mmCIF file of C-alpha atoms and ligand atoms in Angstrom:
data_model
loop_
_atom_site.group_PDB
_atom_site.id
_atom_site.type_symbol
_atom_site.label_atom_id
_atom_site.label_comp_id
_atom_site.label_asym_id
_atom_site.label_seq_id
_atom_site.Cartn_x
_atom_site.Cartn_y
_atom_site.Cartn_z
ATOM 1 C CA MET A 13 114.622 113.686 86.360
ATOM 2 C CA GLU A 14 112.717 115.143 89.577
ATOM 3 C CA LYS A 15 111.293 112.375 91.884
ATOM 4 C CA ARG A 16 107.602 112.424 92.311
ATOM 5 C CA VAL A 17 105.643 111.511 95.465
ATOM 6 C CA GLY A 18 101.819 110.195 94.770
ATOM 7 C CA PHE A 19 99.225 110.736 97.473
ATOM 8 C CA ILE A 20 96.227 109.022 97.427
ATOM 9 C CA GLY A 21 93.165 109.812 100.020
ATOM 10 C CA LEU A 22 92.882 113.384 100.842
ATOM 11 C CA GLY A 23 90.584 113.100 103.964
ATOM 12 C CA ASN A 24 91.036 114.554 107.452
ATOM 13 C CA MET A 25 94.504 112.908 107.696
ATOM 14 C CA GLY A 26 95.645 112.803 104.086
ATOM 15 C CA THR A 27 95.136 116.644 103.560
ATOM 16 C CA PRO A 28 97.440 117.571 106.107
ATOM 17 C CA MET A 29 99.770 115.160 105.702
ATOM 18 C CA ALA A 30 100.153 115.845 101.728
ATOM 19 C CA ALA A 31 100.153 119.469 102.702
ATOM 20 C CA ARG A 32 103.234 118.895 104.933
ATOM 21 C CA LEU A 33 105.091 116.983 102.204
ATOM 22 C CA LEU A 34 104.261 120.286 99.695
ATOM 23 C CA ASP A 35 105.606 122.346 102.402
ATOM 24 C CA ALA A 36 108.699 120.278 102.535
ATOM 25 C CA GLY A 37 109.260 120.624 98.773
ATOM 26 C CA TYR A 38 108.027 117.643 97.647
ATOM 27 C CA ALA A 39 106.664 117.304 94.034
ATOM 28 C CA LEU A 40 103.249 115.726 94.442
ATOM 29 C CA THR A 41 100.703 113.997 92.305
ATOM 30 C CA VAL A 42 97.439 113.498 94.096
ATOM 31 C CA PHE A 43 94.002 111.499 93.893
ATOM 32 C CA ASP A 44 90.854 111.330 95.590
ATOM 33 C CA THR A 45 87.632 110.083 94.385
ATOM 34 C CA ARG A 46 86.296 113.504 95.504
ATOM 35 C CA GLU A 47 87.286 116.170 93.013
ATOM 36 C CA ALA A 48 86.790 119.213 95.633
ATOM 37 C CA ALA A 49 89.684 117.486 97.975
ATOM 38 C CA MET A 50 91.975 117.723 95.199
ATOM 39 C CA ARG A 51 91.273 121.511 94.195
ATOM 40 C CA PRO A 52 93.516 122.964 96.862
ATOM 41 C CA PHE A 53 96.672 120.881 96.076
ATOM 42 C CA ALA A 54 96.250 122.047 92.313
ATOM 43 C CA ALA A 55 96.161 125.470 93.240
ATOM 44 C CA ARG A 56 99.520 124.891 95.356
ATOM 45 C CA GLY A 57 101.061 123.425 92.085
ATOM 46 C CA ALA A 58 100.195 119.517 92.800
ATOM 47 C CA LYS A 59 99.610 117.462 89.818
ATOM 48 C CA THR A 60 96.184 115.602 89.856
ATOM 49 C CA ALA A 61 95.541 112.113 88.489
ATOM 50 C CA ALA A 62 92.202 110.262 87.214
ATOM 51 C CA SER A 63 92.987 107.127 89.094
ATOM 52 C CA PRO A 64 95.423 105.297 91.260
ATOM 53 C CA ALA A 65 97.075 103.611 88.420
ATOM 54 C CA ALA A 66 97.881 107.277 86.842
ATOM 55 C CA VAL A 67 99.259 108.112 90.092
ATOM 56 C CA ALA A 68 101.600 105.323 90.279
ATOM 57 C CA SER A 69 102.400 105.801 86.511
ATOM 58 C CA ALA A 70 103.513 109.516 87.443
ATOM 59 C CA ALA A 71 105.257 108.831 90.962
ATOM 60 C CA ASP A 72 108.174 106.790 92.142
ATOM 61 C CA THR A 73 106.714 106.609 95.775
ATOM 62 C CA VAL A 74 102.898 106.229 96.295
ATOM 63 C CA LEU A 75 101.448 107.051 99.786
ATOM 64 C CA VAL A 76 97.731 106.384 100.421
ATOM 65 C CA SER A 77 95.706 107.484 103.249
ATOM 66 C CA LEU A 78 92.168 105.570 102.989
ATOM 67 C CA PRO A 79 89.389 104.558 105.068
ATOM 68 C CA THR A 80 88.885 100.777 105.472
ATOM 69 C CA PRO A 81 90.944 97.799 104.264
ATOM 70 C CA ASP A 82 88.103 97.145 101.457
ATOM 71 C CA VAL A 83 89.142 100.609 100.069
ATOM 72 C CA VAL A 84 92.896 100.048 100.240
ATOM 73 C CA LYS A 85 92.456 96.691 98.635
ATOM 74 C CA GLN A 86 90.482 98.146 95.579
ATOM 75 C CA VAL A 87 92.965 101.259 95.428
ATOM 76 C CA ALA A 88 96.123 98.856 95.495
ATOM 77 C CA LEU A 89 94.855 95.661 93.407
ATOM 78 C CA GLY A 90 91.796 96.900 91.534
ATOM 79 C CA ALA A 91 91.653 96.971 87.778
ATOM 80 C CA GLU A 92 92.728 101.014 87.783
ATOM 81 C CA GLY A 93 94.739 100.126 91.018
ATOM 82 C CA ILE A 94 98.204 101.072 92.254
ATOM 83 C CA SER A 95 99.641 97.706 90.970
ATOM 84 C CA ALA A 96 98.531 98.653 87.091
ATOM 85 C CA GLY A 97 101.127 101.678 87.554
ATOM 86 C CA THR A 98 104.247 101.521 85.616
ATOM 87 C CA LYS A 99 106.371 103.543 87.706
ATOM 88 C CA VAL A 100 105.756 103.086 91.160
ATOM 89 C CA LYS A 101 108.628 101.388 93.433
ATOM 90 C CA PRO A 102 107.222 101.659 97.570
ATOM 91 C CA PHE A 103 103.717 101.770 98.021
ATOM 92 C CA VAL A 104 103.472 103.196 101.818
ATOM 93 C CA ASP A 105 100.099 102.580 103.348
ATOM 94 C CA LEU A 106 99.551 105.307 105.790
ATOM 95 C CA SER A 107 95.814 103.771 106.810
ATOM 96 C CA THR A 108 94.964 101.437 109.491
ATOM 97 C CA THR A 109 93.832 98.186 107.644
ATOM 98 C CA GLY A 110 94.898 95.428 110.250
ATOM 99 C CA PRO A 111 97.684 93.114 109.829
ATOM 100 C CA ARG A 112 95.851 90.540 107.397
ATOM 101 C CA VAL A 113 95.009 92.877 104.854
ATOM 102 C CA ALA A 114 98.391 94.481 104.873
ATOM 103 C CA ARG A 115 100.063 90.737 104.336
ATOM 104 C CA GLU A 116 97.503 90.419 101.392
ATOM 105 C CA ILE A 117 98.117 93.560 99.684
ATOM 106 C CA ALA A 118 101.911 92.900 100.212
ATOM 107 C CA ALA A 119 101.826 89.567 98.764
ATOM 108 C CA ALA A 120 100.060 90.870 95.876
ATOM 109 C CA LEU A 121 102.113 93.871 95.306
ATOM 110 C CA ALA A 122 105.551 92.363 95.714
ATOM 111 C CA ALA A 123 104.616 89.998 92.849
ATOM 112 C CA LYS A 124 104.493 92.936 90.772
ATOM 113 C CA GLY A 125 107.729 94.176 91.816
ATOM 114 C CA ILE A 126 106.360 96.869 94.243
ATOM 115 C CA ALA A 127 107.799 97.156 97.550
ATOM 116 C CA PRO A 128 104.890 97.362 100.215
ATOM 117 C CA VAL A 129 105.523 99.511 103.263
ATOM 118 C CA ASP A 130 103.163 99.483 106.387
ATOM 119 C CA SER A 131 103.205 102.775 107.774
ATOM 120 C CA PRO A 132 100.266 103.552 110.072
ATOM 121 C CA VAL A 133 99.968 106.795 112.021
ATOM 122 C CA SER A 134 98.769 108.016 115.434
ATOM 123 C CA GLY A 135 98.245 111.325 116.630
ATOM 124 C CA GLY A 136 95.068 112.726 115.291
ATOM 125 C CA VAL A 137 94.241 115.265 113.089
ATOM 126 C CA GLY A 138 96.166 117.797 115.026
ATOM 127 C CA GLY A 139 99.224 115.742 115.007
ATOM 128 C CA ALA A 140 99.065 115.326 111.049
ATOM 129 C CA VAL A 141 98.875 118.977 110.791
ATOM 130 C CA LYS A 142 101.690 119.984 113.254
ATOM 131 C CA GLY A 143 103.869 117.035 112.365
ATOM 132 C CA THR A 144 103.921 115.405 115.516
ATOM 133 C CA LEU A 145 102.125 112.012 114.566
ATOM 134 C CA ALA A 146 103.791 108.424 115.549
ATOM 135 C CA VAL A 147 104.737 106.818 112.228
ATOM 136 C CA MET A 148 104.764 102.671 112.643
ATOM 137 C CA VAL A 149 106.856 101.460 109.771
ATOM 138 C CA SER A 150 107.425 97.782 108.818
ATOM 139 C CA CYS A 151 109.585 96.921 105.653
ATOM 140 C CA ASP A 152 113.384 95.920 105.040
ATOM 141 C CA ALA A 153 116.098 98.277 106.839
ATOM 142 C CA ALA A 154 117.232 99.394 103.350
ATOM 143 C CA ARG A 155 113.930 100.592 102.404
ATOM 144 C CA PHE A 156 113.365 102.088 105.657
ATOM 145 C CA ALA A 157 116.738 103.902 105.507
ATOM 146 C CA GLU A 158 115.428 105.595 101.877
ATOM 147 C CA LEU A 159 111.917 106.468 103.176
ATOM 148 C CA GLN A 160 112.850 107.759 106.674
ATOM 149 C CA PRO A 161 113.705 111.422 105.498
ATOM 150 C CA MET A 162 110.034 111.754 103.844
ATOM 151 C CA LEU A 163 108.116 110.078 106.670
ATOM 152 C CA GLN A 164 110.048 112.698 109.568
ATOM 153 C CA VAL A 165 108.121 115.138 107.821
ATOM 154 C CA PHE A 166 104.699 113.511 109.407
ATOM 155 C CA GLY A 167 106.256 113.359 112.941
ATOM 156 C CA LYS A 168 108.260 110.358 114.837
ATOM 157 C CA VAL A 169 109.259 107.391 112.568
ATOM 158 C CA PHE A 170 109.701 104.300 114.353
ATOM 159 C CA HIS A 171 111.018 101.226 112.493
ATOM 160 C CA VAL A 172 108.805 98.436 114.118
ATOM 161 C CA GLY A 173 110.105 95.577 112.111
ATOM 162 C CA GLU A 174 110.448 94.145 108.708
ATOM 163 C CA LYS A 175 107.771 91.846 108.270
ATOM 164 C CA PRO A 176 104.510 93.030 106.430
ATOM 165 C CA GLY A 177 101.705 93.800 108.969
ATOM 166 C CA LEU A 178 103.723 94.534 111.970
ATOM 167 C CA GLY A 179 103.091 98.171 111.705
ATOM 168 C CA GLN A 180 99.490 97.565 111.649
ATOM 169 C CA THR A 181 99.482 95.113 114.760
ATOM 170 C CA MET A 182 101.545 97.970 116.544
ATOM 171 C CA LYS A 183 98.486 100.650 115.417
ATOM 172 C CA LEU A 184 95.844 98.394 116.663
ATOM 173 C CA ALA A 185 97.093 97.888 120.045
ATOM 174 C CA ASN A 186 97.844 101.811 120.164
ATOM 175 C CA ASN A 187 94.109 102.067 119.045
ATOM 176 C CA LEU A 188 92.459 99.802 121.417
ATOM 177 C CA LEU A 189 94.007 101.564 123.898
ATOM 178 C CA SER A 190 92.917 105.033 122.706
ATOM 179 C CA ALA A 191 89.480 103.774 122.265
ATOM 180 C CA THR A 192 89.138 102.037 125.490
ATOM 181 C CA ALA A 193 90.286 105.416 127.133
ATOM 182 C CA MET A 194 87.840 107.147 125.377
ATOM 183 C CA ALA A 195 84.888 104.498 126.235
ATOM 184 C CA ILE A 196 85.946 104.413 130.199
ATOM 185 C CA SER A 197 86.396 107.857 130.381
ATOM 186 C CA SER A 198 82.844 108.894 129.160
ATOM 187 C CA GLU A 199 81.574 106.423 131.665
ATOM 188 C CA ALA A 200 83.317 108.141 134.676
ATOM 189 C CA MET A 201 82.890 111.462 133.284
ATOM 190 C CA VAL A 202 79.173 110.853 133.212
ATOM 191 C CA MET A 203 79.005 109.309 136.543
ATOM 192 C CA GLY A 204 80.436 112.353 138.329
ATOM 193 C CA VAL A 205 78.341 114.931 136.525
ATOM 194 C CA LYS A 206 75.345 113.158 137.395
ATOM 195 C CA ALA A 207 76.506 113.013 140.986
ATOM 196 C CA GLY A 208 76.976 116.903 140.912
ATOM 197 C CA LEU A 209 80.832 117.101 139.947
ATOM 198 C CA ASP A 210 81.870 120.034 137.819
ATOM 199 C CA PRO A 211 83.232 118.212 134.883
ATOM 200 C CA GLN A 212 86.252 120.829 134.020
ATOM 201 C CA LEU A 213 86.994 120.398 137.840
ATOM 202 C CA MET A 214 86.994 116.467 137.295
ATOM 203 C CA LEU A 215 89.331 116.728 134.167
ATOM 204 C CA ASP A 216 91.517 119.080 136.567
ATOM 205 C CA VAL A 217 91.613 116.639 139.274
ATOM 206 C CA ILE A 218 92.147 113.267 136.914
ATOM 207 C CA ASN A 219 94.726 115.082 135.038
ATOM 208 C CA ALA A 220 96.557 115.897 138.072
ATOM 209 C CA GLY A 221 96.091 112.304 139.156
ATOM 210 C CA SER A 222 96.238 108.641 138.225
ATOM 211 C CA GLY A 223 93.405 108.224 136.354
ATOM 212 C CA ARG A 224 94.906 110.804 133.363
ATOM 213 C CA ASN A 225 94.717 109.685 129.566
ATOM 214 C CA THR A 226 94.581 110.711 126.310
ATOM 215 C CA ALA A 227 90.638 111.460 126.586
ATOM 216 C CA THR A 228 90.832 113.156 129.728
ATOM 217 C CA GLN A 229 93.754 115.269 128.626
ATOM 218 C CA ASP A 230 92.995 116.086 125.215
ATOM 219 C CA LYS A 231 89.401 114.805 123.934
ATOM 220 C CA PHE A 232 87.189 116.100 126.943
ATOM 221 C CA PRO A 233 88.650 119.482 127.073
ATOM 222 C CA ARG A 234 88.863 120.284 123.326
ATOM 223 C CA THR A 235 85.555 118.609 121.975
ATOM 224 C CA ILE A 236 83.399 117.378 124.714
ATOM 225 C CA LEU A 237 82.977 119.977 127.261
ATOM 226 C CA THR A 238 82.660 122.784 124.481
ATOM 227 C CA ARG A 239 80.202 120.441 122.705
ATOM 228 C CA SER A 240 81.929 121.032 119.452
ATOM 229 C CA PHE A 241 82.363 117.154 118.768
ATOM 230 C CA ASP A 242 85.076 118.226 115.908
ATOM 231 C CA TYR A 243 88.052 116.045 116.956
ATOM 232 C CA GLY A 244 88.442 114.746 113.347
ATOM 233 C CA PHE A 245 88.137 111.151 113.440
ATOM 234 C CA THR A 246 84.912 109.256 112.769
ATOM 235 C CA THR A 247 83.019 106.651 115.129
ATOM 236 C CA GLY A 248 82.845 104.515 112.165
ATOM 237 C CA LEU A 249 86.792 104.300 111.810
ATOM 238 C CA MET A 250 87.504 103.832 115.550
ATOM 239 C CA TYR A 251 84.775 101.068 115.594
ATOM 240 C CA LYS A 252 86.477 99.392 112.743
ATOM 241 C CA ASP A 253 89.845 99.703 114.400
ATOM 242 C CA VAL A 254 88.626 97.827 117.722
ATOM 243 C CA LYS A 255 87.106 95.261 115.552
ATOM 244 C CA LEU A 256 90.187 94.749 113.547
ATOM 245 C CA CYS A 257 92.104 94.688 116.876
ATOM 246 C CA LEU A 258 89.588 91.924 118.292
ATOM 247 C CA GLU A 259 89.728 89.659 115.291
ATOM 248 C CA GLU A 260 93.387 89.595 114.999
ATOM 249 C CA ALA A 261 93.657 88.410 118.757
ATOM 250 C CA GLU A 262 91.022 85.900 118.144
ATOM 251 C CA ALA A 263 93.115 84.573 115.089
ATOM 252 C CA MET A 264 96.035 84.393 117.292
ATOM 253 C CA GLY A 265 94.264 82.727 120.158
ATOM 254 C CA ILE A 266 94.574 85.736 122.536
ATOM 255 C CA PRO A 267 92.020 86.521 124.880
ATOM 256 C CA MET A 268 90.608 90.256 125.290
ATOM 257 C CA TRP A 269 87.825 90.549 127.757
ATOM 258 C CA VAL A 270 88.060 94.077 128.515
ATOM 259 C CA GLY A 271 88.610 94.708 124.566
ATOM 260 C CA GLY A 272 85.156 92.783 124.160
ATOM 261 C CA ALA A 273 83.607 95.122 126.426
ATOM 262 C CA VAL A 274 85.266 98.233 124.556
ATOM 263 C CA ARG A 275 83.949 97.126 121.466
ATOM 264 C CA GLN A 276 80.175 96.770 122.863
ATOM 265 C CA LEU A 277 80.364 100.084 123.666
ATOM 266 C CA TRP A 278 81.650 101.326 120.393
ATOM 267 C CA HIS A 279 79.015 99.423 118.674
ATOM 268 C CA LEU A 280 76.248 101.270 120.198
ATOM 269 C CA ALA A 281 77.928 104.663 119.584
ATOM 270 C CA HIS A 282 78.033 103.312 116.333
ATOM 271 C CA SER A 283 74.436 102.354 115.558
ATOM 272 C CA GLN A 284 72.722 104.703 118.227
ATOM 273 C CA ILE A 285 74.720 108.014 117.357
ATOM 274 C CA GLY A 286 75.954 107.281 113.949
ATOM 275 C CA PRO A 287 79.154 106.288 112.184
ATOM 276 C CA ASP A 288 79.896 109.242 110.419
ATOM 277 C CA LYS A 289 79.922 111.563 113.791
ATOM 278 C CA ASP A 290 83.001 112.371 115.399
ATOM 279 C CA PHE A 291 84.345 109.885 117.667
ATOM 280 C CA THR A 292 83.789 111.778 120.811
ATOM 281 C CA THR A 293 80.262 111.553 120.748
ATOM 282 C CA ILE A 294 80.548 108.217 121.887
ATOM 283 C CA VAL A 295 79.851 110.210 125.337
ATOM 284 C CA GLN A 296 76.355 110.868 124.305
ATOM 285 C CA CYS A 297 75.349 107.377 124.757
ATOM 286 C CA LEU A 298 76.249 107.437 128.322
ATOM 287 C CA GLU A 299 74.790 110.979 128.673
ATOM 288 C CA ARG A 300 71.310 109.845 127.262
ATOM 289 C CA TRP A 301 71.042 106.927 129.788
ATOM 290 C CA ALA A 302 72.111 109.045 132.853
ATOM 291 C CA GLY A 303 70.195 112.181 131.619
ATOM 292 C CA VAL A 304 72.904 114.563 131.833
ATOM 293 C CA GLU A 305 75.476 116.468 129.405
ATOM 294 C CA VAL A 306 79.455 116.581 130.411
ATOM 295 C CA LYS A 307 79.478 120.425 129.651
ATOM 296 C CA ALA A 308 81.805 123.231 130.523
ATOM 297 C CA LYS A 309 79.643 125.651 132.851
ATOM 298 C CA SER A 310 79.212 128.961 130.947
HETATM 299 P P1 NAD B 422 88.388 110.284 105.673
HETATM 300 O O1 NAD B 422 87.151 109.321 105.712
HETATM 301 O O2 NAD B 422 88.319 111.582 106.300
HETATM 302 O O3 NAD B 422 89.603 110.294 104.410
HETATM 303 C C1 NAD B 422 89.552 109.209 103.439
HETATM 304 C C2 NAD B 422 89.656 109.633 102.260
HETATM 305 O O4 NAD B 422 89.662 108.745 101.232
HETATM 306 C C3 NAD B 422 88.608 110.837 101.454
HETATM 307 O O5 NAD B 422 89.150 111.855 101.320
HETATM 308 C C4 NAD B 422 87.738 109.845 100.640
HETATM 309 O O6 NAD B 422 87.367 111.037 99.625
HETATM 310 C C5 NAD B 422 89.061 109.337 99.883
HETATM 311 N N1 NAD B 422 88.820 107.618 99.345
HETATM 312 C C6 NAD B 422 87.554 106.895 99.535
HETATM 313 N N2 NAD B 422 87.476 106.029 98.589
HETATM 314 C C7 NAD B 422 88.421 106.241 97.742
HETATM 315 C C8 NAD B 422 88.865 105.586 96.470
HETATM 316 N N3 NAD B 422 88.588 104.421 96.199
HETATM 317 N N4 NAD B 422 89.906 106.186 95.822
HETATM 318 C C9 NAD B 422 90.543 107.384 96.386
HETATM 319 N N5 NAD B 422 89.937 107.962 97.404
HETATM 320 C C10 NAD B 422 89.047 107.435 98.315
HETATM 321 O O7 NAD B 422 89.551 109.481 106.901
HETATM 322 P P2 NAD B 422 90.373 109.696 107.682
HETATM 323 O O8 NAD B 422 90.073 109.764 109.083
HETATM 324 O O9 NAD B 422 91.474 110.648 107.118
HETATM 325 O O10 NAD B 422 91.590 108.315 107.975
HETATM 326 C C11 NAD B 422 92.262 108.072 107.128
HETATM 327 C C12 NAD B 422 92.814 106.642 107.480
HETATM 328 O O11 NAD B 422 93.844 106.998 108.681
HETATM 329 C C13 NAD B 422 91.892 105.813 108.265
HETATM 330 O O12 NAD B 422 92.450 104.096 107.686
HETATM 331 C C14 NAD B 422 92.189 105.797 109.563
HETATM 332 O O13 NAD B 422 91.807 104.553 110.334
HETATM 333 C C15 NAD B 422 93.469 106.258 109.772
HETATM 334 N N6 NAD B 422 93.553 107.249 110.893
HETATM 335 C C16 NAD B 422 92.791 108.536 111.053
HETATM 336 C C17 NAD B 422 92.937 109.156 112.060
HETATM 337 C C18 NAD B 422 92.228 110.374 112.537
HETATM 338 O O14 NAD B 422 92.361 110.904 113.543
HETATM 339 N N7 NAD B 422 91.602 110.959 111.543
HETATM 340 C C19 NAD B 422 94.237 108.940 113.040
HETATM 341 C C20 NAD B 422 95.182 107.902 112.654
HETATM 342 C C21 NAD B 422 94.813 107.060 111.271
#
């Protein structure tokens, strides 16, 4: 019988990733609490399901791309959750949940005969559309060999370890750097603009010099200088990732001084600009203080 893949969570990341699976010829069953998110998939021949349990009874492998650890837990282990499904074997979590929740879910699913696979991703919506994400997988070697061809549809696949949660630790380390680059580049750019520098010229210099990073190379030119603020990742999700990282470091007894300052600035963006706004709006906190905008000259 045809192998079927389940996909739950058709948001900014899930939609392009699930679409790439369809493009690659996988038979999909999808579920999202937003009916509208499922419609384009139904139109392309995917089956839609009424609950995570229904997906897990229809599909051999289930992937999820969900916003928060609590939602992933509910979808995996709740009454109508994946653990109530009759068919699924591997459960592949593409979300950022942190290692502790990943371990908790892994233990509960393993007890039901479902193989947990951590597989958070990095590279943004653009990377999800193009299939150029970094995919950080932790699971046993045999399971990795089985899943690798499918995960390659999303981008570059790394087997980071066997222990549940290691993929999540990898992802938190990556996102702490991404969050820091965004925060500190906002401070540097606002200072320069206030002093009278042209922001495009600043980016040209920084990106030819040693200050370049993912914010100056990609986020500032694409969504801040243009004032579109539409990178496709919310401040709420970035703040969640930084918090998860610092909580994890604290639990391990690892100090993170710079990380603590970065968390404060994201907290400010979260409370002043709003959790549902694009994460590139963090620059607006600094702009308000300085009374300038980091905007391309027209
Ligand atoms: P999103 O909020 O755009 O999408 C989440 C989707 O899950 C939505 O469609 C929502 O309707 C659905 N959903 C919520 N609760 C549900 C439930 N109980 N059952 C079924 N569906 C439910 O989020 P996103 O930006 O796509 O991010 C998804 C995950 O990927 C997050 O963990 C995020 O941290 C991570 N991530 C995001 C990016 C990015 O650039 N956006 C990059 C890497 C990783």
